[in-house]
Coordinates of C-alpha atoms and ligand atoms in Angstrom, one line a residue:
X9 CA -21.8 -15.7 -16.0
X10 CA -21.3 -14.9 -19.7
X11 CA -19.0 -17.2 -21.7
X12 CA -16.9 -16.2 -24.6
X13 CA -14.6 -18.2 -26.9
X14 CA -11.0 -17.0 -27.0
X15 CA -8.6 -18.8 -29.4
X16 CA -11.1 -21.7 -29.5
X17 CA -11.3 -22.0 -25.7
X18 CA -14.4 -21.2 -23.7
X19 CA -13.8 -18.6 -21.0
X20 CA -16.2 -17.7 -18.3
X21 CA -16.1 -13.9 -17.5
X22 CA -17.4 -11.4 -15.1
X23 CA -20.3 -9.4 -16.4
X24 CA -19.9 -6.1 -18.2
X25 CA -16.1 -6.0 -18.6
X26 CA -14.1 -5.4 -21.7
X27 CA -12.7 -8.5 -23.6
X28 CA -9.2 -7.4 -22.7
X29 CA -9.9 -7.5 -19.0
X30 CA -11.6 -10.9 -19.4
X31 CA -8.7 -12.5 -21.2
X32 CA -6.2 -11.0 -18.8
X33 CA -8.1 -12.5 -15.9
X34 CA -8.2 -15.8 -17.8
X35 CA -4.4 -15.8 -18.1
X36 CA -3.7 -14.5 -21.6
X37 CA -0.8 -12.1 -22.0
X38 CA -2.3 -9.5 -24.3
X39 CA -0.1 -6.4 -24.7
X40 CA -1.8 -3.1 -23.8
X41 CA -0.6 0.4 -22.8
X42 CA -3.6 2.8 -22.7
X43 CA -6.1 0.5 -21.0
X44 CA -6.2 0.7 -17.2
X45 CA -9.3 -0.7 -15.4
X46 CA -9.4 2.4 -13.1
X47 CA -9.6 4.9 -16.0
X48 CA -11.8 5.7 -19.0
X49 CA -11.1 3.8 -22.2
X50 CA -9.5 5.6 -25.1
X51 CA -8.3 2.7 -27.3
X52 CA -5.4 4.8 -28.6
X53 CA -2.3 2.5 -28.3
X54 CA -3.8 -0.1 -30.7
X55 CA -1.7 -2.9 -29.1
X56 CA -4.6 -4.9 -27.8
X57 CA -6.3 -5.4 -31.1
X58 CA -8.0 -8.8 -31.7
X59 CA -10.0 -10.6 -34.4
X60 CA -13.7 -11.0 -33.7
X61 CA -16.5 -12.9 -35.4
X62 CA -19.3 -10.6 -36.6
X63 CA -22.5 -11.3 -38.6
X64 CA -21.9 -11.0 -42.4
X65 CA -24.3 -8.2 -43.4
X66 CA -25.5 -10.3 -46.4
X67 CA -25.7 -13.8 -45.1
X68 CA -26.0 -13.0 -41.4
X69 CA -23.6 -15.9 -40.7
X70 CA -20.9 -15.2 -38.1
X71 CA -17.5 -14.7 -39.8
X72 CA -14.2 -13.3 -38.8
X73 CA -14.5 -9.5 -39.4
X74 CA -12.1 -8.1 -42.0
X75 CA -10.5 -5.6 -39.6
X76 CA -9.1 -5.8 -36.1
X77 CA -11.0 -4.5 -33.1
X78 CA -9.6 -3.0 -29.8
X79 CA -10.2 -5.6 -27.2
X80 CA -10.1 -2.9 -24.4
X81 CA -13.1 -1.1 -26.0
X82 CA -15.2 -4.1 -26.8
X83 CA -17.5 -5.3 -24.0
X84 CA -17.9 -9.0 -23.7
X85 CA -21.1 -10.5 -24.9
X86 CA -22.2 -14.0 -24.1
X87 CA -21.2 -16.4 -26.9
X88 CA -18.9 -14.0 -28.8
X89 CA -15.8 -15.5 -30.4
X90 CA -12.5 -13.7 -30.6
X91 CA -8.9 -14.6 -31.3
X92 CA -5.4 -13.3 -30.5
X93 CA -3.5 -16.2 -31.8
X94 CA -3.5 -15.2 -35.4
X95 CA -1.0 -13.8 -37.9
X96 CA -3.1 -10.7 -38.3
X97 CA -3.0 -9.9 -34.6
X98 CA 0.7 -10.7 -34.3
X99 CA 1.5 -8.5 -37.3
X100 CA -0.3 -5.6 -35.7
X101 CA 1.5 -6.1 -32.4
X102 CA 4.9 -6.1 -34.2
X103 CA 4.1 -3.0 -36.2
X104 CA 2.8 -1.1 -33.1
X105 CA 6.0 -2.1 -31.2
X106 CA 8.2 -0.9 -34.0
X107 CA 6.3 2.4 -34.0
X108 CA 6.6 2.8 -30.2
X109 CA 10.3 2.3 -30.4
X110 CA 11.0 4.7 -33.3
X111 CA 12.0 7.5 -31.1
X112 CA 12.5 5.6 -27.8
X113 CA 16.0 6.3 -26.5
X114 CA 16.7 2.7 -25.4
X115 CA 18.4 4.0 -22.3
X116 CA 17.3 0.9 -20.3
X117 CA 20.7 0.7 -18.4
X118 CA 20.0 4.0 -16.7
X119 CA 16.3 3.9 -16.6
X120 CA 14.5 3.5 -13.3
X121 CA 11.8 1.5 -14.9
X122 CA 14.2 -1.2 -16.2
X123 CA 13.0 -4.5 -14.9
X124 CA 9.4 -3.6 -14.8
X125 CA 9.0 -1.8 -18.1
X126 CA 6.3 -2.8 -20.6
X127 CA 8.4 -1.6 -23.5
X128 CA 11.1 -4.0 -22.7
X129 CA 8.7 -6.9 -22.0
X130 CA 6.5 -6.3 -25.0
X131 CA 9.4 -5.7 -27.3
X132 CA 10.9 -9.0 -26.4
X133 CA 7.6 -10.9 -26.5
X134 CA 5.6 -9.2 -29.3
X135 CA 8.1 -7.0 -31.2
X136 CA 10.8 -7.4 -33.7
X137 CA 14.5 -7.5 -32.9
X138 CA 15.4 -4.9 -35.6
X139 CA 14.1 -1.4 -36.6
X140 CA 13.8 0.1 -40.0
X141 CA 14.3 3.6 -38.6
X142 CA 17.4 5.2 -40.2
X143 CA 16.6 8.9 -39.4
X144 CA 17.8 10.5 -36.2
X145 CA 15.5 10.0 -33.3
X146 CA 13.4 12.9 -31.9
X147 CA 14.9 14.1 -28.7
X148 CA 12.7 15.6 -26.1
X149 CA 13.8 17.4 -22.9
X150 CA 13.4 16.0 -19.4
X151 CA 10.9 18.0 -17.5
X152 CA 10.5 18.7 -13.8
X153 CA 6.7 18.5 -13.8
X154 CA 5.9 18.2 -10.1
X155 CA 7.5 18.4 -6.6
X156 CA 7.8 14.6 -6.6
X157 CA 7.7 13.7 -10.3
X158 CA 10.0 14.0 -13.3
X159 CA 9.0 13.4 -16.9
X160 CA 11.4 11.9 -19.3
X161 CA 9.5 12.7 -22.4
X162 CA 11.7 10.7 -24.8
X163 CA 10.4 7.5 -23.3
X164 CA 6.7 8.3 -23.4
X165 CA 4.4 6.1 -25.5
X166 CA 1.5 8.6 -25.4
X167 CA -0.9 6.2 -23.7
X168 CA -2.4 9.2 -21.9
X169 CA -3.0 7.2 -18.7
X170 CA -1.3 10.0 -16.6
X171 CA -3.5 12.7 -18.2
X172 CA -6.7 10.7 -17.6
X173 CA -5.6 9.9 -14.0
X174 CA -5.2 13.6 -13.2
X175 CA -8.5 14.4 -14.9
X176 CA -10.6 11.5 -13.6
X177 CA -9.2 10.3 -10.3
X178 CA -7.3 13.3 -8.8
X179 CA -9.7 15.7 -10.6
X180 CA -6.9 18.3 -10.7
X181 CA -6.1 18.1 -14.4
X182 CA -2.6 19.3 -14.3
X183 CA -1.3 17.1 -17.1
X184 CA -2.2 17.5 -20.8
X185 CA -1.1 16.4 -24.2
X186 CA 0.2 19.3 -26.1
X187 CA 1.0 19.4 -29.8
X188 CA -0.1 16.8 -32.3
X189 CA 1.1 13.7 -34.1
X190 CA 4.8 13.0 -33.8
X191 CA 5.3 16.3 -31.9
X192 CA 2.8 15.4 -29.2
X193 CA 4.1 15.7 -25.6
X194 CA 2.9 15.4 -22.1
X195 CA 3.2 18.6 -20.2
X196 CA 1.9 20.8 -17.5
X197 CA 0.3 24.2 -18.1
X198 CA 2.7 27.1 -17.6
X199 CA 3.0 27.9 -13.9
X200 CA 0.7 25.0 -12.9
X201 CA 2.9 22.1 -11.8
X202 CA 1.7 18.6 -11.0
X203 CA 0.9 19.2 -7.4
X204 CA -1.9 17.0 -6.2
X205 CA -1.8 14.7 -3.2
X206 CA -2.1 11.6 -5.4
X207 CA 0.7 12.5 -7.8
X208 CA 2.8 9.4 -7.1
X209 CA 0.2 7.3 -8.8
X210 CA 1.0 8.7 -12.2
X211 CA 4.5 7.1 -11.9
X212 CA 2.9 3.7 -11.0
X213 CA 0.6 3.7 -14.0
X214 CA 3.1 5.0 -16.6
X215 CA 3.9 1.7 -18.4
X216 CA 7.4 2.9 -19.4
X217 CA 10.0 4.9 -17.6
X218 CA 8.6 8.2 -18.6
X219 CA 7.2 9.5 -15.3
X220 CA 9.6 8.9 -12.5
X221 CA 9.6 9.3 -8.8
X222 CA 12.2 11.8 -7.6
X223 CA 12.3 10.1 -4.2
X224 CA 13.3 6.7 -5.7
X225 CA 15.3 8.0 -8.6
X226 CA 18.5 5.9 -9.1
X227 CA 18.2 4.4 -5.6
X228 CA 17.9 0.7 -6.5
X229 CA 17.6 -1.6 -9.5
X230 CA 14.1 -3.0 -9.1
X231 CA 15.2 -6.6 -9.4
X232 CA 17.0 -6.3 -6.1
X233 CA 13.8 -5.4 -4.3
X234 CA 11.5 -7.9 -2.5
X235 CA 7.9 -6.9 -1.7
X236 CA 5.9 -7.5 1.5
X237 CA 2.1 -7.1 1.5
X238 CA 1.2 -4.5 4.0
X239 CA -1.4 -1.9 5.0
X240 CA -0.5 1.8 5.1
X241 CA -0.6 2.9 8.8
X242 CA -0.8 6.6 8.1
X243 CA -4.6 7.2 8.0
X244 CA -7.8 5.2 8.7
X245 CA -8.4 4.5 5.0
X246 CA -6.0 1.6 5.3
X247 CA -4.7 1.3 1.8
X248 CA -3.2 -2.0 0.7
X249 CA 0.4 -1.4 -0.1
X250 CA 3.5 -3.3 -1.1
X251 CA 6.7 -2.5 0.8
X252 CA 9.7 -2.9 -1.4
X253 CA 13.0 -3.6 0.4
X254 CA 16.5 -4.8 -0.1
X255 CA 18.5 -6.2 2.7
X256 CA 16.3 -4.7 5.4
X257 CA 16.1 -1.2 3.9
X258 CA 12.8 0.0 2.6
X259 CA 13.2 1.9 -0.7
X260 CA 9.6 2.5 -1.8
X261 CA 6.0 1.8 -1.0
X262 CA 3.5 1.1 -3.8
X263 CA -0.2 0.6 -3.7
X264 CA -1.8 -2.9 -4.1
X265 CA -5.1 -3.3 -5.7
X266 CA -7.8 -3.4 -3.1
X267 CA -11.3 -2.8 -4.5
X268 CA -13.5 -0.5 -2.5
X269 CA -10.7 0.6 -0.2
X270 CA -8.0 2.2 -2.3
X271 CA -8.6 0.5 -5.7
X272 CA -5.3 0.9 -7.5
X273 CA -4.2 4.1 -5.8
X274 CA -2.5 5.5 -2.6
X275 CA -1.8 9.0 -1.5
X276 CA 1.6 10.7 -1.3
X277 CA 1.4 11.0 2.5
X278 CA 1.5 7.2 2.7
X279 CA 3.8 6.7 -0.2
X280 CA 6.5 9.0 1.2
X281 CA 5.6 9.0 4.9
X282 CA 7.3 5.7 5.9
X283 CA 10.7 7.2 6.3
X284 CA 10.4 7.2 10.1
X285 CA 11.0 3.4 9.9
X286 CA 14.7 4.1 9.3
X287 CA 15.0 7.2 11.5
X288 CA 18.3 7.0 13.4
X289 CA 16.7 8.3 16.6
X290 CA 14.7 5.1 17.0
X291 CA 15.0 3.3 20.3
X292 CA 16.9 0.1 19.8
X293 CA 17.6 -1.5 23.1
X294 CA 15.6 -3.0 25.9
X295 CA 16.2 -1.0 29.1
X296 CA 15.4 -1.8 32.7
X297 CA 16.0 1.0 35.3
X298 CA 16.9 0.1 38.9
X299 CA 17.4 3.4 40.7
X300 CA 20.0 5.3 38.9
X301 CA 21.3 2.2 37.1
X302 CA 20.1 1.2 33.6
X303 CA 20.4 -2.4 32.6
X304 CA 20.0 -3.8 29.1
X305 CA 18.9 -7.4 29.6
X306 CA 18.5 -10.0 26.9
X307 CA 15.0 -10.1 25.3
X308 CA 14.5 -13.6 26.6
X309 CA 14.6 -12.2 30.1
X310 CA 11.7 -9.8 29.4
X311 CA 8.7 -12.0 30.1
X312 CA 10.1 -13.0 33.5
X313 CA 11.0 -9.4 34.5
X314 CA 7.5 -8.1 33.4
X315 CA 5.7 -10.9 35.2
X316 CA 7.5 -10.4 38.5
X317 CA 6.9 -6.6 38.5
X318 CA 3.2 -6.9 37.5
X319 CA 2.6 -9.8 40.0
X320 CA 4.0 -7.7 42.8
X321 CA 2.1 -4.6 41.8
X322 CA -1.1 -6.7 41.5
X323 CA -0.6 -8.2 45.0
X324 CA 0.2 -4.9 46.7
X325 CA -2.6 -2.9 45.0
X326 CA -5.2 -5.6 44.5
X327 CA -4.8 -5.0 40.7
X328 CA -7.0 -1.9 40.7
X329 CA -4.0 0.4 40.5
X330 CA -2.7 -1.0 37.2
X331 CA -3.5 0.5 33.9
X332 CA -2.7 -0.1 30.2
X333 CA -2.8 2.6 27.6
X334 CA -3.1 0.8 24.2
X335 CA -2.1 2.7 21.0
X336 CA -4.2 3.1 17.8
X337 CA -1.0 2.3 16.0
X338 CA -0.9 -1.2 17.5
X339 CA -2.1 -4.2 15.5
X340 CA -5.2 -5.9 16.9
X341 CA -3.2 -9.0 17.9
X342 CA -0.6 -7.0 19.8
X343 CA -3.2 -5.0 21.7
X344 CA -5.2 -8.1 22.5
X345 CA -2.2 -10.1 23.8
X346 CA -1.0 -7.2 26.0
X347 CA -4.4 -6.4 27.4
X348 CA -5.5 -9.9 28.0
X349 CA -2.1 -10.7 29.7
X350 CA -2.4 -7.8 32.1
X351 CA -6.0 -8.6 32.8
X352 CA -5.0 -12.2 33.6
X353 CA -2.7 -10.9 36.3
X354 CA -4.8 -7.9 37.4
X355 CA -8.5 -8.4 36.5
X356 CA -9.3 -5.0 38.1
X357 CA -6.9 -3.1 35.9
X358 CA -8.0 -0.2 33.7
X359 CA -7.7 -0.3 29.9
X360 CA -7.6 2.8 27.8
X361 CA -6.5 4.0 24.3
X362 CA -4.0 6.7 23.6
X363 CA -4.8 9.9 21.7
X364 CA -6.2 9.5 18.1
X365 CA -4.3 12.0 15.9
X366 CA -6.3 14.1 13.4
X367 CA -5.0 16.4 10.8
X368 CA -7.2 18.8 8.9
X369 CA -10.3 17.5 7.1
X370 CA -11.0 14.3 5.1
X371 CA -9.8 14.9 1.6
X372 CA -11.8 13.3 -1.3
X373 CA -10.9 12.8 -4.9
X374 CA -11.7 13.7 -7.6
X375 CA -11.3 17.2 -6.2
X376 CA -14.7 18.6 -5.5
X377 CA -16.5 15.3 -5.2
X378 CA -18.5 14.8 -2.1
X379 CA -21.2 12.2 -2.7
X380 CA -20.3 8.5 -2.2
X381 CA -20.7 7.4 -5.8
X382 CA -18.5 10.1 -7.2
X383 CA -15.7 9.8 -4.6
X384 CA -12.9 7.6 -6.0
X385 CA -10.4 8.1 -3.2
X386 CA -10.3 9.3 0.3
X387 CA -7.4 10.5 2.5
X388 CA -8.8 10.6 6.0
X389 CA -8.1 13.2 8.7
X390 CA -7.8 10.4 11.2
X391 CA -4.1 9.7 11.1
X392 CA -3.8 6.3 12.6
X393 CA -4.7 2.8 11.2
X394 CA -6.5 1.0 14.0
X395 CA -8.7 3.1 16.3
X396 CA -11.6 0.8 15.5
X397 CA -9.6 -2.4 16.2
X398 CA -8.5 -1.1 19.6
X399 CA -12.0 0.0 20.5
X400 CA -13.3 -3.5 19.6
X401 CA -10.7 -5.1 21.8
X402 CA -11.5 -2.7 24.7
X403 CA -15.2 -3.4 24.4
X404 CA -14.7 -7.1 24.2
X405 CA -12.5 -7.3 27.3
X406 CA -14.9 -5.1 29.3
X407 CA -14.0 -4.3 33.0
X408 CA -12.6 -0.9 33.9
X409 CA -12.1 1.4 31.0
X410 CA -11.1 5.0 30.5
X411 CA -10.7 7.5 27.8
X412 CA -7.3 9.0 27.2
X413 CA -8.2 12.2 29.1
X414 CA -9.6 10.2 32.0
X415 CA -6.5 8.0 32.1
X416 CA -4.2 11.1 32.2
X417 CA -6.3 12.7 34.9
X418 CA -6.4 9.6 37.1
X419 CA -2.7 9.0 36.5
X420 CA -2.0 12.6 37.6
X421 CA -4.0 12.0 40.8
X422 CA -1.8 9.0 41.6
X423 CA -4.5 6.4 40.9
X424 CA -2.1 4.1 39.1
X425 CA 0.9 2.5 40.9
X426 CA 1.8 0.8 37.6
X427 CA 1.0 1.6 34.0
X428 CA 2.0 0.1 30.6
X429 CA 1.9 2.8 28.0
X430 CA 2.2 2.1 24.3
X431 CA 3.2 4.8 21.7
X432 CA 4.3 3.8 18.2
X433 CA 3.2 7.1 16.8
X434 CA 5.4 8.3 13.9
X435 CA 5.4 11.9 15.3
X436 CA 5.8 13.2 18.9
X437 CA 2.7 12.4 20.8
X438 CA 3.3 12.7 24.6
X439 CA 1.1 15.6 25.7
X440 CA 2.2 18.0 28.4
X441 CA -0.6 16.7 30.7
X442 CA 0.6 13.1 30.2
X443 CA 4.2 14.1 30.8
X444 CA 3.3 15.7 34.1
X445 CA 1.2 12.7 35.2
X446 CA 4.0 10.3 34.5
X447 CA 5.8 11.2 37.7
X448 CA 2.9 9.8 39.8
X449 CA 3.3 6.3 38.3
X450 CA 5.7 4.2 40.4
X451 CA 6.3 1.4 37.9
X452 CA 6.1 2.5 34.3
X453 CA 6.4 0.2 31.3
X454 CA 6.9 2.1 28.1
X455 CA 6.7 0.7 24.6
X456 CA 7.6 3.3 21.9
X457 CA 9.5 4.1 18.8
X458 CA 11.4 7.2 19.9
X459 CA 12.9 8.6 23.1
X460 CA 10.6 11.1 24.8
X461 CA 9.5 12.2 28.3
X462 CA 7.7 8.8 28.6
X463 CA 10.8 6.7 28.0
X464 CA 12.9 9.0 30.2
X465 CA 10.4 8.3 33.1
X466 CA 9.9 4.6 32.4
X467 CA 11.1 1.7 34.6
X468 CA 11.2 -0.6 31.6
X469 CA 11.6 0.7 28.1
X470 CA 10.7 -1.7 25.2
X471 CA 11.6 -0.4 21.8
X472 CA 8.7 -0.7 19.4
X473 CA 9.0 -1.6 15.7
X474 CA 7.7 0.4 12.8
X475 CA 4.7 -1.2 11.1
X476 CA 7.0 -2.4 8.3
X477 CA 8.7 -4.8 10.8
X478 CA 5.5 -6.0 12.3
X479 CA 2.6 -8.3 11.3
X480 CA -1.0 -8.4 12.4
X481 CA -4.3 -6.7 11.4
X482 CA -5.7 -3.2 11.3
X483 CA -9.4 -2.4 11.1
X484 CA -10.0 0.4 8.7
X485 CA -12.6 3.1 8.6
X486 CA -14.9 0.8 6.7
X487 CA -14.6 -1.8 9.5
X488 CA -12.6 -4.1 7.2
X489 CA -10.2 -6.4 9.1
X490 CA -7.0 -6.2 7.0
X491 CA -4.0 -8.4 7.7
X492 CA -0.5 -7.2 6.9
X493 CA 2.8 -9.0 7.1
X494 CA 6.3 -7.9 8.1
X495 CA 8.3 -6.6 5.2
X496 CA 11.6 -6.3 6.9
X497 CA 13.2 -7.8 10.0
X498 CA 13.4 -5.5 13.1
X499 CA 16.4 -3.2 13.3
X500 CA 19.4 -4.4 15.3
X501 CA 18.6 -4.6 19.0
X502 CA 14.9 -4.8 18.5
X503 CA 12.3 -7.5 18.5
X504 CA 9.0 -7.1 16.8
X505 CA 6.3 -6.0 19.2
X506 CA 4.2 -9.1 18.3
X507 CA 7.1 -11.4 19.2
X508 CA 7.8 -10.0 22.6
X509 CA 4.2 -9.5 23.5
X510 CA 3.6 -13.1 22.4
X511 CA 6.3 -14.4 24.7
X512 CA 4.9 -12.2 27.6
X513 CA 1.4 -13.4 26.9
X514 CA 2.7 -17.0 27.3
X515 CA 2.6 -18.1 23.6
X516 CA 5.1 -20.7 22.5
X517 CA 7.7 -20.2 19.7
X518 CA 7.4 -17.7 17.0
X519 CA 4.5 -15.1 16.9
X520 CA 2.1 -15.9 14.1
X521 CA -0.6 -13.3 13.7
X522 CA -3.1 -15.8 12.2
X523 CA -2.8 -18.2 15.2
X524 CA -3.4 -15.3 17.7
X525 CA -6.4 -14.2 15.6
X526 CA -7.8 -17.7 15.9
X527 CA -7.8 -17.3 19.7
X528 CA -9.3 -13.8 19.4
X529 CA -12.1 -15.0 17.1
X530 CA -13.5 -17.0 20.0
X531 CA -14.5 -13.8 21.8
X532 CA -14.7 -11.5 18.7
X533 CA -16.2 -13.2 15.6
X534 CA -15.1 -10.3 13.4
X535 CA -11.6 -11.8 13.5
X536 CA -12.7 -15.2 12.1
X537 CA -12.3 -13.9 8.6
X538 CA -10.1 -11.2 7.2
X539 CA -10.3 -9.0 4.1
X540 CA -7.7 -10.0 1.6
X541 CA -7.8 -8.2 -1.7
X542 CA -8.0 -10.3 -4.9
X543 CA -4.7 -10.7 -6.7
X544 CA -4.3 -8.7 -9.9
X545 CA -4.4 -10.9 -13.0
X546 CA -0.8 -11.8 -13.9
X547 CA -0.5 -9.8 -17.1
X548 CA -2.4 -6.7 -16.0
X549 CA -0.7 -3.5 -15.2
Ligands
SF4_24 S1 4.1 9.8 -19.5 FE1 3.7 7.6 -19.2 S2 1.6 7.5 -18.6 FE2 1.9 9.5 -19.5 S3 1.3 9.3 -21.6 FE3 3.5 9.0 -21.5 S4 3.7 6.8 -21.3 FE4 1.6 7.2 -20.8
SF4_25 S1 -5.0 7.3 2.1 FE1 -4.3 7.0 4.2 S2 -4.0 4.8 4.3 FE2 -4.0 5.4 2.1 S3 -1.9 5.8 1.5 FE3 -2.8 7.7 2.2 S4 -2.3 7.9 4.3 FE4 -2.0 5.8 3.8
FES26 S1 -6.0 0.2 -27.6 FE1 -6.5 -1.3 -26.2 S2 -5.1 -1.1 -24.6 FE2 -4.6 0.5 -26.0

């Protein structure tokens, strides 16, 4: 690994990265706006300038060069010496910050970016407390640039990240810099709004509050939000995300850096598609039907009730007339606990997986890219997070298995006296065929998010939780085993699926996904290690 000297200290770096990236990774807080590791380098903001030793053309001896260099545009070279801790560098940072703030409206109290704004942070740390500007500030209009995005041009620092994102990652090129010098603005072309499926990312990478998310606008001050590390459940890409919540209400979902999966990005389907977690129609009470009566027992009674019912079914039918339909929205741990519990009571039972939803075709970005090396982001047509995980569990448990169609056909023929059916789909999923087969199942355990023909027909209804209230692992389209944690507590009346399945499975105390994975890894070595993305360097953005 190459080594460079920064402010007199030796730093080991990854190969072929810019000095700025290397020093950020080593813990230096170097201000920067235009540099983003996922975009081309333009070195336009001039905030990251450093001093560097270069050979004197006459003596060839290494000396501090007379002018500053952009650290974002200078690749590291073994043995190079640079410094940020110098009057020259600090003066440049102060002057740049004064320039960036010349026309900035300083409307932090009403700005959505307040609390995570790099004008505020840098101004405090690297800027001056006063401005020499006496003229009236330039005022620019707010612009409605896209269906999900607003542009507050006054706040823009012209870093061009948003423009480069639309050109290089989305490949749709809707944004551009129009005019020159102090009149330069970000804008869309007339009649061509910002309308690509990755548009939310321009809000994330805007270092100030210039590009704003209409969905989140004025919803929360960001310092009230707490983030939980999760995985998006809305397609098989399995983007790493952070779920930002306050008091159990999710306000926004943001991408987490996950190299090779979603890098720094996520699509708008995932970013805005989590609203079902707070849908008022969600099931929120445990129900047990006895004839015409519906009872709502305490959750602690559930393991006993389930075991009694399944034991009696297994005895009366020799276990062969019991089936479990797992869902591709379940976490691996949940599916494994449920299937292995049922198999422990009824070894002859049939295991199957519910329908895998598909929508359209895979969508690749930049638009028009098709070969692997050019593709920077994929939104997959497979609209569930864990088909591969459920298939792995089914294969590992062996025994009687069926496809969804076979399960429905057999159920319709009365082959199952008892069935445990898991939904958890964000959209209606019970097919007409499944609906008509349900009447042939005598004892039906239903685990789902929303009321449907399935829950109407069920003997025991267990409300599911949305993925934001659950923890476990999903296996994505690249076969990466990706853990996620619960970002919020289950809504009132519910328990997380992992928790009640853990109790039913016979686990003691609280459900801990990592502990269940340890047990699973004995049969399935893939679960012995999980894919955890590296943390972003503290000062990177
Ligand atoms: S709108 Fe934001 S991301 Fe775009 S150039 Fe301005 S400051 Fe940079
Ligand atoms: S690409 Fe798929 S996993 Fe990623 S954010 Fe979009 S829907 Fe979610
Ligand atoms: S010039 Fe280096 S980050 Fe902008």
